[in-house]
Short mmCIF file of C-alpha atoms (C1' of nucleotides) in Angstrom, two decimals:
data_model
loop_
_atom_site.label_atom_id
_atom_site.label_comp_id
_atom_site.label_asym_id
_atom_site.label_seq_id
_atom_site.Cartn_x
_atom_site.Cartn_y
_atom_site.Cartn_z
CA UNK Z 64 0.00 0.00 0.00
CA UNK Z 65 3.13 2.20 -0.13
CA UNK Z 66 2.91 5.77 -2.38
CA UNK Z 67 4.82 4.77 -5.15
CA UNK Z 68 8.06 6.78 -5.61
CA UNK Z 69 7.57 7.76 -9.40
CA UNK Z 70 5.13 10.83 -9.42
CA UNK Z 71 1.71 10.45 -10.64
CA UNK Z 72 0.84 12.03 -13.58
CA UNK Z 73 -2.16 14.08 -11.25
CA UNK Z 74 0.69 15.32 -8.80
CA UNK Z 75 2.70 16.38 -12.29
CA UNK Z 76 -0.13 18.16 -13.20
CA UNK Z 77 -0.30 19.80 -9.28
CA UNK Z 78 2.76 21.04 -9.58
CA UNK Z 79 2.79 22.62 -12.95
CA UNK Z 80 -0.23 24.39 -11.60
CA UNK Z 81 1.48 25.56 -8.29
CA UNK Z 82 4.56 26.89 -10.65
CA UNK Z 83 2.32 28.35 -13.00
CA UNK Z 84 0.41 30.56 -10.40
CA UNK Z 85 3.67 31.72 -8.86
CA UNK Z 86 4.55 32.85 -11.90
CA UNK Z 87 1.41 34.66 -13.16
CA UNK Z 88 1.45 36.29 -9.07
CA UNK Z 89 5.05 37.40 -9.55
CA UNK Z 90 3.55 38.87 -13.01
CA UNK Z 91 0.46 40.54 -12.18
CA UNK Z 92 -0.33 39.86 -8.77
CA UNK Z 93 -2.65 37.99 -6.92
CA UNK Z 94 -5.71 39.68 -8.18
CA UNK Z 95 -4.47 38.41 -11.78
CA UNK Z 96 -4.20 35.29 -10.76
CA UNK Z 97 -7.11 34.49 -12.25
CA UNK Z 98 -8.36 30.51 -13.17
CA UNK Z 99 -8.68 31.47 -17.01
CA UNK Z 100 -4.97 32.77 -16.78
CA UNK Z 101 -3.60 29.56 -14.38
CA UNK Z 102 -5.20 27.64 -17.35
CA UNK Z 103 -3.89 29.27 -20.20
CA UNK Z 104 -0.02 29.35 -18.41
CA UNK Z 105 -0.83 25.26 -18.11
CA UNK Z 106 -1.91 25.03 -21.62
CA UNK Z 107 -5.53 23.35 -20.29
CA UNK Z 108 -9.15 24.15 -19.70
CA UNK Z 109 -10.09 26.53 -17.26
CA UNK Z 110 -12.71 23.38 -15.89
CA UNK Z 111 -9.87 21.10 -15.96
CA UNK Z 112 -8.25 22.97 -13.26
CA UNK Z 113 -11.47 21.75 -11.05
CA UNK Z 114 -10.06 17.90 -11.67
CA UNK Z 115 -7.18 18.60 -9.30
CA UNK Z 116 -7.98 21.32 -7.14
CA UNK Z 117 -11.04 21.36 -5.32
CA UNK Z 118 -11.33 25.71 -5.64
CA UNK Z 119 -8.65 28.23 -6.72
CA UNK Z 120 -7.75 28.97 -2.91
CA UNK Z 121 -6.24 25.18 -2.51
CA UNK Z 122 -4.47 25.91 -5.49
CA UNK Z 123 -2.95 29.13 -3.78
CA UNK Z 124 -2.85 27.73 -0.89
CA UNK Z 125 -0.86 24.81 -2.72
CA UNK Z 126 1.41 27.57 -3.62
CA UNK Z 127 2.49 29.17 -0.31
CA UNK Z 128 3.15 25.81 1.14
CA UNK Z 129 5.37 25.43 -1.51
CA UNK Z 130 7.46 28.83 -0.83
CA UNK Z 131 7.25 27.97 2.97
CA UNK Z 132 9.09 24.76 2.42
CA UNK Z 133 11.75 26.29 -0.17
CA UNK Z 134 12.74 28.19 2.53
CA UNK Z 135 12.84 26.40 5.10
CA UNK Z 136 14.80 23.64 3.27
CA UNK Z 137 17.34 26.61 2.17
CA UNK Z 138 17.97 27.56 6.35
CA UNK Z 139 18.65 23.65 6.51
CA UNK Z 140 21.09 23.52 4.42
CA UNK Z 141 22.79 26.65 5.78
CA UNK Z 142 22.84 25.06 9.39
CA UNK Z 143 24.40 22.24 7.69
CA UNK Z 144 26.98 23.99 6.48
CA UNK Z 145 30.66 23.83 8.52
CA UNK Z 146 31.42 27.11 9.40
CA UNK Z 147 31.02 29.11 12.33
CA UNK Z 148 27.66 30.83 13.09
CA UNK Z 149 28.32 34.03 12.48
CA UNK Z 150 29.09 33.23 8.70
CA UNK Z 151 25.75 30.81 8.89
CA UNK Z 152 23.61 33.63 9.78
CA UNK Z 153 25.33 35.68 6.51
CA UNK Z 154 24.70 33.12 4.33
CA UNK Z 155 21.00 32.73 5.74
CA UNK Z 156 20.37 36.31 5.18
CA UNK Z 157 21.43 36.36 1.74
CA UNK Z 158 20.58 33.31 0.36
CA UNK Z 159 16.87 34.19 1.49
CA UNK Z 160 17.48 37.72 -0.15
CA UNK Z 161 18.45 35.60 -3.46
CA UNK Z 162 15.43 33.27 -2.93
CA UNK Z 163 12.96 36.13 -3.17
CA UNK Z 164 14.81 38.07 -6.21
CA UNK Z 165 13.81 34.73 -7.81
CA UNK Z 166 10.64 34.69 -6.99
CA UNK Z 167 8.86 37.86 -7.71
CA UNK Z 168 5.88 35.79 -6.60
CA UNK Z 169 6.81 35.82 -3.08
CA UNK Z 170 6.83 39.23 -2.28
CA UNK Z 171 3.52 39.55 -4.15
CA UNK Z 172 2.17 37.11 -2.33
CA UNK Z 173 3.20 37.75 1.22
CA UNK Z 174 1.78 41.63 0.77
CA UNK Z 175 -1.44 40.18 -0.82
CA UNK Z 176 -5.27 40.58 1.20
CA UNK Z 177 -5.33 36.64 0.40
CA UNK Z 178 -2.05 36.25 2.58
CA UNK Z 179 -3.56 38.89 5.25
CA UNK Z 180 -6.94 38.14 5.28
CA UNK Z 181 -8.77 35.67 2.98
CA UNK Z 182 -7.16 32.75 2.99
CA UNK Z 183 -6.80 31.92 6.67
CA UNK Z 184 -4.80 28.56 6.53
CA UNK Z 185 -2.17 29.71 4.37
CA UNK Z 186 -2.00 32.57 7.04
CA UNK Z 187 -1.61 30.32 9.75
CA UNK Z 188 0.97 28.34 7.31
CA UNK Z 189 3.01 31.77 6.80
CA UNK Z 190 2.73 32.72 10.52
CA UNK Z 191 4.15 29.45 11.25
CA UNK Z 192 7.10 29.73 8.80
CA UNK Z 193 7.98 32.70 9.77
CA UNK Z 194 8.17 31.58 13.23
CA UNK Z 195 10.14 28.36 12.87
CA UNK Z 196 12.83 30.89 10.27
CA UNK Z 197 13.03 32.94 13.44
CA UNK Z 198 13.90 30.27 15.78
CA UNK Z 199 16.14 29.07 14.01
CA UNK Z 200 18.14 32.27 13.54
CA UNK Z 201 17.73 32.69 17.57
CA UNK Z 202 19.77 29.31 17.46
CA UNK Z 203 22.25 30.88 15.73
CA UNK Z 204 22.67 33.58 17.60
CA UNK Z 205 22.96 31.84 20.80
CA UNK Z 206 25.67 30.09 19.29
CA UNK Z 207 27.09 32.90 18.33
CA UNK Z 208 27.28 34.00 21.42
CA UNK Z 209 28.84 30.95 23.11
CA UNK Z 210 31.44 31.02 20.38
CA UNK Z 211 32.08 34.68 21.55
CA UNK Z 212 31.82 36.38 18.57
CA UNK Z 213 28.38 37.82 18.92
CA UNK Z 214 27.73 40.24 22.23
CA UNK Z 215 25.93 38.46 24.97
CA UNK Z 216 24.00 42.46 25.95
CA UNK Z 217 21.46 41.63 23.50
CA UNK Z 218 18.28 39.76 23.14
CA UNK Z 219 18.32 36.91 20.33
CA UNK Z 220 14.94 37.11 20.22
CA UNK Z 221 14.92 40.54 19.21
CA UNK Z 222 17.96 40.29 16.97
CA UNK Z 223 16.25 37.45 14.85
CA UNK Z 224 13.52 39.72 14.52
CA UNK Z 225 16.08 42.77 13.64
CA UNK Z 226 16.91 40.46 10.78
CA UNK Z 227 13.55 39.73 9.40
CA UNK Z 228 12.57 43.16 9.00
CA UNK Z 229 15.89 43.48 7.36
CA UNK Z 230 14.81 41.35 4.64
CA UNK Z 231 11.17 43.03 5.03
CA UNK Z 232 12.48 46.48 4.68
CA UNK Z 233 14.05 45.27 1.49
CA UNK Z 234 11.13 43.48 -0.12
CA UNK Z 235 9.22 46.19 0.43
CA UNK Z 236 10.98 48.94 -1.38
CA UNK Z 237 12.06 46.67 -3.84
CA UNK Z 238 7.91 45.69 -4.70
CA UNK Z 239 7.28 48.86 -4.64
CA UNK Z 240 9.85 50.44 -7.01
CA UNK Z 241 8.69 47.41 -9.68
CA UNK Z 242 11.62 45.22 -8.45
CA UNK Z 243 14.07 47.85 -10.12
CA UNK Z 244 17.32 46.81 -8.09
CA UNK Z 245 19.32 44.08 -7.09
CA UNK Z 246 18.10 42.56 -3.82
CA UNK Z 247 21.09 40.84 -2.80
CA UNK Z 248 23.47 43.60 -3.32
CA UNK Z 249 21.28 46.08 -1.46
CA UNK Z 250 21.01 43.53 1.33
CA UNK Z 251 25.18 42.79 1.83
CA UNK Z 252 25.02 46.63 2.80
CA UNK Z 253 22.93 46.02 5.48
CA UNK Z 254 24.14 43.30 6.42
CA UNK Z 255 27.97 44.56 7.06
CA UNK Z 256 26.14 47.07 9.50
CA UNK Z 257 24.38 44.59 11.19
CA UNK Z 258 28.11 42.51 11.76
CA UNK Z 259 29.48 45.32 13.35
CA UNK Z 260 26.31 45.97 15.57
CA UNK Z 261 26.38 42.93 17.09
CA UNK Z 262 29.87 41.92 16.93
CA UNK Z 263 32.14 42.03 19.71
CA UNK Z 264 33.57 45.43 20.56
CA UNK Z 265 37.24 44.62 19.51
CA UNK Z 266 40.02 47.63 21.07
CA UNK Z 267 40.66 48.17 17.86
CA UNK Z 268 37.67 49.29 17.14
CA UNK Z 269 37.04 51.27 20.05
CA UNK Z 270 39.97 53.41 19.06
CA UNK Z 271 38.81 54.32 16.27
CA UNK Z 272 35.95 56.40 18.07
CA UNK K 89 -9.95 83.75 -6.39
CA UNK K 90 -8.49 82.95 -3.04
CA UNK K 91 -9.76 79.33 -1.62
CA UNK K 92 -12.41 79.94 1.46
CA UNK K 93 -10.65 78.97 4.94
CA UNK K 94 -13.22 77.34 6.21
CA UNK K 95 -14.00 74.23 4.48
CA UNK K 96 -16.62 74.02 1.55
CA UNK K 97 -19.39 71.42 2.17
CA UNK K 98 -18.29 69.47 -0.69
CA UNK K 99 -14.90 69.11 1.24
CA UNK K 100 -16.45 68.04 4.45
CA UNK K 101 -18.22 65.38 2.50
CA UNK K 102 -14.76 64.07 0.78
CA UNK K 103 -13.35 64.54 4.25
CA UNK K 104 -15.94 62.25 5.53
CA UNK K 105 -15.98 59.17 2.77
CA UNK K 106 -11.69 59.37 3.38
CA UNK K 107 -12.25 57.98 6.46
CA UNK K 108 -15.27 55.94 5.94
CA UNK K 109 -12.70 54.01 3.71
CA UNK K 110 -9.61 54.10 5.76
CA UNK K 111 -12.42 52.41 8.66
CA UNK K 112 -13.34 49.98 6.25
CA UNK K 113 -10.31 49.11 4.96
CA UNK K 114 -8.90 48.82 8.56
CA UNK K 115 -11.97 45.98 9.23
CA UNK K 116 -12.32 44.29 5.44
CA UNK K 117 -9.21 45.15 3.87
CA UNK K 118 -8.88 47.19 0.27
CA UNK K 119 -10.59 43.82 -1.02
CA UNK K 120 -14.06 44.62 1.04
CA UNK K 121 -13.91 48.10 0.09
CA UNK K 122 -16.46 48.16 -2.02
CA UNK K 123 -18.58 51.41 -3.26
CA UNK K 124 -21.68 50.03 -1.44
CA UNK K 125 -19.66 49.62 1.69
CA UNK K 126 -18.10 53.53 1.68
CA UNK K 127 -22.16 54.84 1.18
CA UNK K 128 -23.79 52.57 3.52
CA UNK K 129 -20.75 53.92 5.85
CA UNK K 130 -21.05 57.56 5.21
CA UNK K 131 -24.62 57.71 5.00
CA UNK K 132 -24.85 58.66 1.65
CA UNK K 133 -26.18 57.08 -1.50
CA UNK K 134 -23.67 55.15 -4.15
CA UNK K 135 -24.58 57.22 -6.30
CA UNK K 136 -23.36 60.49 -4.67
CA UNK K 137 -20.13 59.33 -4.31
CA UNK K 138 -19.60 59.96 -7.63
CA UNK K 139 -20.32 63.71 -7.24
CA UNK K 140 -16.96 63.91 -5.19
CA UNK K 141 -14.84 61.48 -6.31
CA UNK K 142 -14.16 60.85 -9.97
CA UNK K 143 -13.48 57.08 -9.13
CA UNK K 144 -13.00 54.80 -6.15
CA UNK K 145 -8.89 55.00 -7.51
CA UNK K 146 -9.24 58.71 -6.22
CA UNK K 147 -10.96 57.54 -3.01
CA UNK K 148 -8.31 55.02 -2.03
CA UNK K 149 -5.48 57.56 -3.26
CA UNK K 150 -6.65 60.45 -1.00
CA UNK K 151 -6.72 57.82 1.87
CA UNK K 152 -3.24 56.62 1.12
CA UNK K 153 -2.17 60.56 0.89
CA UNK K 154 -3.97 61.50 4.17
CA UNK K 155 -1.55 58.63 5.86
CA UNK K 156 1.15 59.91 4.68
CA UNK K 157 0.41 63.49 5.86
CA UNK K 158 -0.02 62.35 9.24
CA UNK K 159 3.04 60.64 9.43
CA UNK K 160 4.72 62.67 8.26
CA UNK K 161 3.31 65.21 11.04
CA UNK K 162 3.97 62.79 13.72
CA UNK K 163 7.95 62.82 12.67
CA UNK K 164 7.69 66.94 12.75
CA UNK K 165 6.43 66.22 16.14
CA UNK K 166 8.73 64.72 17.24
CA UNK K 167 11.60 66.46 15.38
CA UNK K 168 10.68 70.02 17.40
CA UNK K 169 10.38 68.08 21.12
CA UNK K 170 13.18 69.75 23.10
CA UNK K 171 14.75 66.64 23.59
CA UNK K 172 18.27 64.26 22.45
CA UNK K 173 18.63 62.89 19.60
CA UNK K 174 18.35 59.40 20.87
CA UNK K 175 14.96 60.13 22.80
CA UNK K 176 13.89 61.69 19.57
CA UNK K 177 14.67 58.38 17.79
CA UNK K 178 12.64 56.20 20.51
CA UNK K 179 9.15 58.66 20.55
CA UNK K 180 9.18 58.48 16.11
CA UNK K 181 9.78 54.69 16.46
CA UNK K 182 6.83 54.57 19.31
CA UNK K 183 4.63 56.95 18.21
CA UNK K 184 4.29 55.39 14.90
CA UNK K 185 3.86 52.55 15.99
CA UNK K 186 1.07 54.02 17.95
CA UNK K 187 -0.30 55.36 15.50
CA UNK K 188 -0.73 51.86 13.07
CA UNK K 189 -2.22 50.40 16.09
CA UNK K 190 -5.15 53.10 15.95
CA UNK K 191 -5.46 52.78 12.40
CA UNK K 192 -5.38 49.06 11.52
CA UNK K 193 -6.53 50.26 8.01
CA UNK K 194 -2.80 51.05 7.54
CA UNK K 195 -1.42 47.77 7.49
CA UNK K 196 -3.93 47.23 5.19
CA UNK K 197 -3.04 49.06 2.59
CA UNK K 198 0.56 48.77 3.04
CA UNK K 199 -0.01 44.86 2.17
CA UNK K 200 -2.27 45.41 -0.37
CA UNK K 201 -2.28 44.91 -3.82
CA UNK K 202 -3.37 48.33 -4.45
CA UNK K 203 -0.76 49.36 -3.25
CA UNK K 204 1.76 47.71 -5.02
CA UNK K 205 0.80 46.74 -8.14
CA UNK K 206 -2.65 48.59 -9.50
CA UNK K 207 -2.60 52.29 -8.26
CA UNK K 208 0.55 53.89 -9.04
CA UNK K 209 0.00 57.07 -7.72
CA UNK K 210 -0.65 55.76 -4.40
CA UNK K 211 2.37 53.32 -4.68
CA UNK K 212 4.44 56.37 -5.52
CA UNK K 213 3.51 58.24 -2.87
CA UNK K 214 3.81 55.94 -0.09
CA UNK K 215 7.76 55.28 -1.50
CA UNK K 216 8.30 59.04 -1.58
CA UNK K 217 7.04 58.68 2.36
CA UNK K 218 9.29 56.29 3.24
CA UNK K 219 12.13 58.53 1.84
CA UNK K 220 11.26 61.30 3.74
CA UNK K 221 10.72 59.68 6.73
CA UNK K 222 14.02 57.57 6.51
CA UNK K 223 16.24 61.19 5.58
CA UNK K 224 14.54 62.27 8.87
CA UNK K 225 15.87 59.31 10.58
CA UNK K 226 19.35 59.64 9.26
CA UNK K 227 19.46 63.00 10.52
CA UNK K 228 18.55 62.12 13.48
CA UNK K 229 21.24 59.45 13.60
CA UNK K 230 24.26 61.64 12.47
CA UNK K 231 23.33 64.49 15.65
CA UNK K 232 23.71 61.39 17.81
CA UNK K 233 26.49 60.61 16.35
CA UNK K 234 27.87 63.97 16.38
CA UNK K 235 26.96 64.49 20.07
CA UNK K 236 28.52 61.29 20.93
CA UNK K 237 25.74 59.66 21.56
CA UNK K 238 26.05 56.99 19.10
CA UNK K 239 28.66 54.72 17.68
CA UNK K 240 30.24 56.45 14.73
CA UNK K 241 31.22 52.97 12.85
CA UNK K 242 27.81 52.38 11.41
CA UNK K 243 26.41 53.46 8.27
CA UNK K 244 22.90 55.69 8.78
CA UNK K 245 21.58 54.97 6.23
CA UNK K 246 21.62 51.67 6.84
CA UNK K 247 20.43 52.24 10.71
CA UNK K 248 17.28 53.99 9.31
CA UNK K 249 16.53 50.89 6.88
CA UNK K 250 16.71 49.09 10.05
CA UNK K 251 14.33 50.94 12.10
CA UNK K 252 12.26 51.36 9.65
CA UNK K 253 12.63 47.38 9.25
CA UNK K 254 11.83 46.73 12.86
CA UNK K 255 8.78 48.56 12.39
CA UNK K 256 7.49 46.38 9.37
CA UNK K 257 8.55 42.75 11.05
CA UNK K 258 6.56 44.00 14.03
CA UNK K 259 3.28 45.25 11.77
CA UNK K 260 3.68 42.06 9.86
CA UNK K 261 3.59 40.09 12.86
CA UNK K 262 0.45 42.17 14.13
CA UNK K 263 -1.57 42.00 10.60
CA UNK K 264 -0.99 38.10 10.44
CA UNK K 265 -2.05 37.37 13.81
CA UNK K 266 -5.30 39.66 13.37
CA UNK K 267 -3.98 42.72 15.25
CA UNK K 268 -3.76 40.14 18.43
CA UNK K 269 -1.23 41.78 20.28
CA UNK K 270 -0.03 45.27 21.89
CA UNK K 271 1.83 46.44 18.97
CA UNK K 272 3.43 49.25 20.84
CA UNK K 273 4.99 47.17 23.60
CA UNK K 274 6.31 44.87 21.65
CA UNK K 275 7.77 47.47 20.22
CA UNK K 276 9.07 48.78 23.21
CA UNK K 277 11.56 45.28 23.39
CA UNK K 278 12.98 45.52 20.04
CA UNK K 279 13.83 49.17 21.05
CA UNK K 280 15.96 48.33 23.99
CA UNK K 281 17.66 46.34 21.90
CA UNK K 282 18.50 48.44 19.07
CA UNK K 283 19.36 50.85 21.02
CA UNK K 284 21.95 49.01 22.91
CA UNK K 285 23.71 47.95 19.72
CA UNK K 286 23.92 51.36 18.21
CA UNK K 287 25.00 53.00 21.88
CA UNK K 288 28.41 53.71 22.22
CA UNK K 289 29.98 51.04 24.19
CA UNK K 290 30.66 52.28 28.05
CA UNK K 291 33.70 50.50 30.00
CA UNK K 292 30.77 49.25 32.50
CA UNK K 293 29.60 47.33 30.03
CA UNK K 294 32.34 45.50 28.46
CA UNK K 295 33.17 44.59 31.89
CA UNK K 296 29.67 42.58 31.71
CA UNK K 297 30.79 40.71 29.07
"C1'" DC E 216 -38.92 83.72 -2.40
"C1'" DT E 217 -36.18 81.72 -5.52
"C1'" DA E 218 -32.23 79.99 -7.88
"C1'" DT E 219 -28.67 76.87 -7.21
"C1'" DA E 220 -26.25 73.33 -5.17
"C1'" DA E 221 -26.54 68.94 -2.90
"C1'" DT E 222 -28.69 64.61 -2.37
"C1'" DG E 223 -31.90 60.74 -2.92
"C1'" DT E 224 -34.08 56.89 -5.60
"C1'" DA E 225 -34.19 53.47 -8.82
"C1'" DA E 226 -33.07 50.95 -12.49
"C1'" DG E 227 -29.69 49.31 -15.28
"C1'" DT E 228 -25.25 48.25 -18.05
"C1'" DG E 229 -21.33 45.76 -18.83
"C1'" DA E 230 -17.48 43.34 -17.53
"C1'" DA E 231 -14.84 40.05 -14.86
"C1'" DC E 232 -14.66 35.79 -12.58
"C1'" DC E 233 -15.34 31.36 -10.21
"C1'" DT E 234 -17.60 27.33 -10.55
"C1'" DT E 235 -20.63 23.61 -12.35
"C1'" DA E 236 -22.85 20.66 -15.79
"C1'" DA E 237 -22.81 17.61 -19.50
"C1'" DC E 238 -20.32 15.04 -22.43
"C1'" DT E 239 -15.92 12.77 -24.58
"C1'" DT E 240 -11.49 10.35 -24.82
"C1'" DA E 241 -7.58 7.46 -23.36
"C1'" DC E 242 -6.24 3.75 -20.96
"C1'" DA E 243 -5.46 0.15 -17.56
"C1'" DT E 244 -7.54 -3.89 -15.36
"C1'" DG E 245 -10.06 -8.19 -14.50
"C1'" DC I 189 -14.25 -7.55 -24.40
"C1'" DA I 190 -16.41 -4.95 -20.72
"C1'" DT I 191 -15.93 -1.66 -17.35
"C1'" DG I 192 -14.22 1.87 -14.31
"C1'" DT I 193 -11.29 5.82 -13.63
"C1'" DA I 194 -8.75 9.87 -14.53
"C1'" DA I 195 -8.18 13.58 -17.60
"C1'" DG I 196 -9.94 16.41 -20.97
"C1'" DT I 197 -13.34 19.80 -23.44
"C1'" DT I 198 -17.11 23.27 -24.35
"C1'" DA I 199 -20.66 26.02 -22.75
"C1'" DA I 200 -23.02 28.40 -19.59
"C1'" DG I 201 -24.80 29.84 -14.93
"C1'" DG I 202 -24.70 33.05 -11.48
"C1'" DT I 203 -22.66 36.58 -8.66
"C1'" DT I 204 -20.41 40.72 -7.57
"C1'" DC I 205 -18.98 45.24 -8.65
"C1'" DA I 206 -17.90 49.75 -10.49
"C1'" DC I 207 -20.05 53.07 -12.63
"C1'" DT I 208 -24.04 55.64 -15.21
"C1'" DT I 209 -28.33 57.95 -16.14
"C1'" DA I 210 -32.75 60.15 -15.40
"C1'" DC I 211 -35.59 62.24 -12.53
"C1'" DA I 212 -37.46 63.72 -8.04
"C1'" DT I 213 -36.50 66.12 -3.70
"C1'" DT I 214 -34.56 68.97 -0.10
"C1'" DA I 215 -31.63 72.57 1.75
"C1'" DT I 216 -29.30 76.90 1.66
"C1'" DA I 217 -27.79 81.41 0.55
"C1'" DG I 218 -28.76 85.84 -1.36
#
DNA sequence: CTATAATGTAAGTGAACCTTAACTTACATG
DNA sequence: CATGTAAGTTAAGGTTCACTTACATTATAG
C-alpha cells in the first residue's frame, strides 16, 4: 500500500499548476491570478483545473506551502553547512534575499489581502514559517554567542527579529519600485552594518571612536 | 480667487468618505472596500459618491495621501520636542507605531495589492514617504552621532533601513495574527535592543561581558 | 422667495470571474 | 471484451462590482 516513488501524472499536473500561479502572481499579482490565466499558463481548460484542485484557494494555498518549504529547506542547508555561526547567519540572510529576487511571486504574495486576510490557513501556514525561520536564527545567535563572537547584551529574540525586517524592509521597497534593483546587493550593505552591531567590541575598534 | 478657509461642504463630504474608507479598509481590507460599503458607511447614497470622487482610484489615493500626511506630522512632532537625539529616535519609532495600532486600516493598505501593483500614484507616494521619513531618521542618527551619543562605525543609512525594518517585522507580525497583540509594547523590546547595539559602548559594560 | 447646489431613488449596463454541468477520450484492469 | 477511472473539453450559470443615467426632492444662501 506504499505511495509509489515515481510521481503520478495528477501530482505532475499539481505542480505545474502551483509553478504556474507563482509565476502569473510574480507577473500581475494575486488579483491576476485568475483561473482562465492559471489555465492558459498550463496550456488546459479553465474546468480542468477543477479535476485537481477542489477551488482556486487550494491551489494558492498549494502555492504558499510550496514557498514555505523552499525556505525552510534553504535555512537547513545553511545550518548544515561547517562554518562558524556568524558566517551561517550571513549566508542565511542572503541566500533568502536571493530566494525572493527569484521569486517575484513571493513578495507579491506575502503583501497580498489573500495572505492577510482571505485565505486563513495559508496565514496560519506563513505565521508558522515565519516563526520556525526565526527560531532558528535565535539558534544561531545563541551560538554565536557561546562562540564569543556575537555580544551576549542583546536579546536573540529581538535580533532574529532585527533580521527579518531586514529582509522586510528590502522586499518592500524593492515591490514597490517594480523590483528595479538588485536585492542581494542592497542587502550585503545592510548586512555589514548589522556585523558590526552585534559583533564584539574589539580595542581596535574602540579606538577608532 | 483665493480658496475659502473654512472648508466648503463638498470638502467636508470628501473629508468624511476618506475615512469611511480608511475604517473599512482597517476591518475588510482594500478587497471589502467596495462602493456600497463607503455609502452605507457615510450615509450617503452610491450614487453620490460619484459627485466627489471621480473614481473609487481617487478615493483610495486620498486615503493613502492622508496617511502619509499624518506621518509625516507625527515625525515633525517629534523632530521640534526639546529633547536628544536618541529620545527623539525612541518617541518616532513609538509613536508610529502608535499610530498603526489606531489605524489598523494602515497595514492594510501597506499589504495590499493596491498598493503595489494597481494604483501607481498611491504606490508612488507611499515610497516618496518612506524617503522622507528615513532622511529624517538619518538625521537624526548623524546628531547622535555627532553628540557622541552613538557609535560612529555604522552606516545611517543603513540604521534607518533598520528601524524602519523593525517597524514592518513588528506590523507584519500584528496584521498576520489579526492585530492580536499590543503592537506598541512589543515594540518597546525591540527598542531596547536596538538601542543598545547602536550605543556607544561604556567600559561598565564590556566589563559585563 | 427663488435659484442653485446637494442629495436621494431606482433601475440598469457591462465586464470580470469562479464554478458547475454535460459530455468525450484514453487507458489500464479483470 | 467490458468496465471503471482519470483527464480532458465546451458552454453556460450566477454573482459581484464599479459606474451611469434620469428624474425627483430637499436645503441653503442671497
Amino acid at each position: 500500500m506504499r505511495r509509489p516513488v515515481v510521481k503520478m501524472r495528477s501530482d505532475v499536473r499539481r505542480e505545474q499548476v502551483v509553478q504556474a500561479a507563482l509565476k502569473i502572481v510574480g507577473k500581475k499579482g494575486v488579483g491576476g491570478l485568475t483561473t482562465s490565466a492559471i489555465a492558459r499558463e498550463v496550456g488546459v481548460s479553465e474546468a480542468n483545473l477543477y479535476r485537481h484542485f477542489k477551488n482556486k484557494e487550494e491551489i494558492l494555498f498549494e502555492t504558499g506551502k510550496g514557498i514555505g518549504a523552499a525556505i525552510r529547506k534553504n535555512l537547513e542547508t545553511v545550518l548544515a553547512s561547517r562554518v562558524g555561526p556568524v558566517l551561517k547567519l550571513k549566508r542565511a540572510f542572503l541566500l533568502h534575499l536571493e530566494f525572493i529576487e527569484k521569486n517575484e511571486g513571493i513578495p507579491r504574495l506575502g503583501f497580498s489581502e489573500e495572505m492577510h486576510i482571505n485565505n486563513k490557513k495559508l496565514k496560519k501556514e506563513f505565521l508558522k514559517n515565519i516563526e520556525v525561520y526565526a527560531a532558528g536564527l535565535e539558534e544561531l545567535f545563541r551560538e554565536g554567542q557561546r562562540q564569543g563572537a556575537i555580544r551576549k547584551d542583546v536579546d536573540r529574540r529581538a535580533l532574529a527579529a532585527m533580521l527579518i525586517g531586514m529582509v522586510q524592509v528590502l522586499v518592500l521597497r524593492w515591490s514597490l519600485s517594480g523590483f528595479s534593483f538588485p536585492l542581494k546587493s542592497e542587502g550585503m550593505k545592510l548586512w555589514k552594518n548589522f556585523a558590526a552591531c552585534i559583533a564584539i567590541e574589539h580595542p581596535a575598534r574602540r579606538r577608532s571612536l
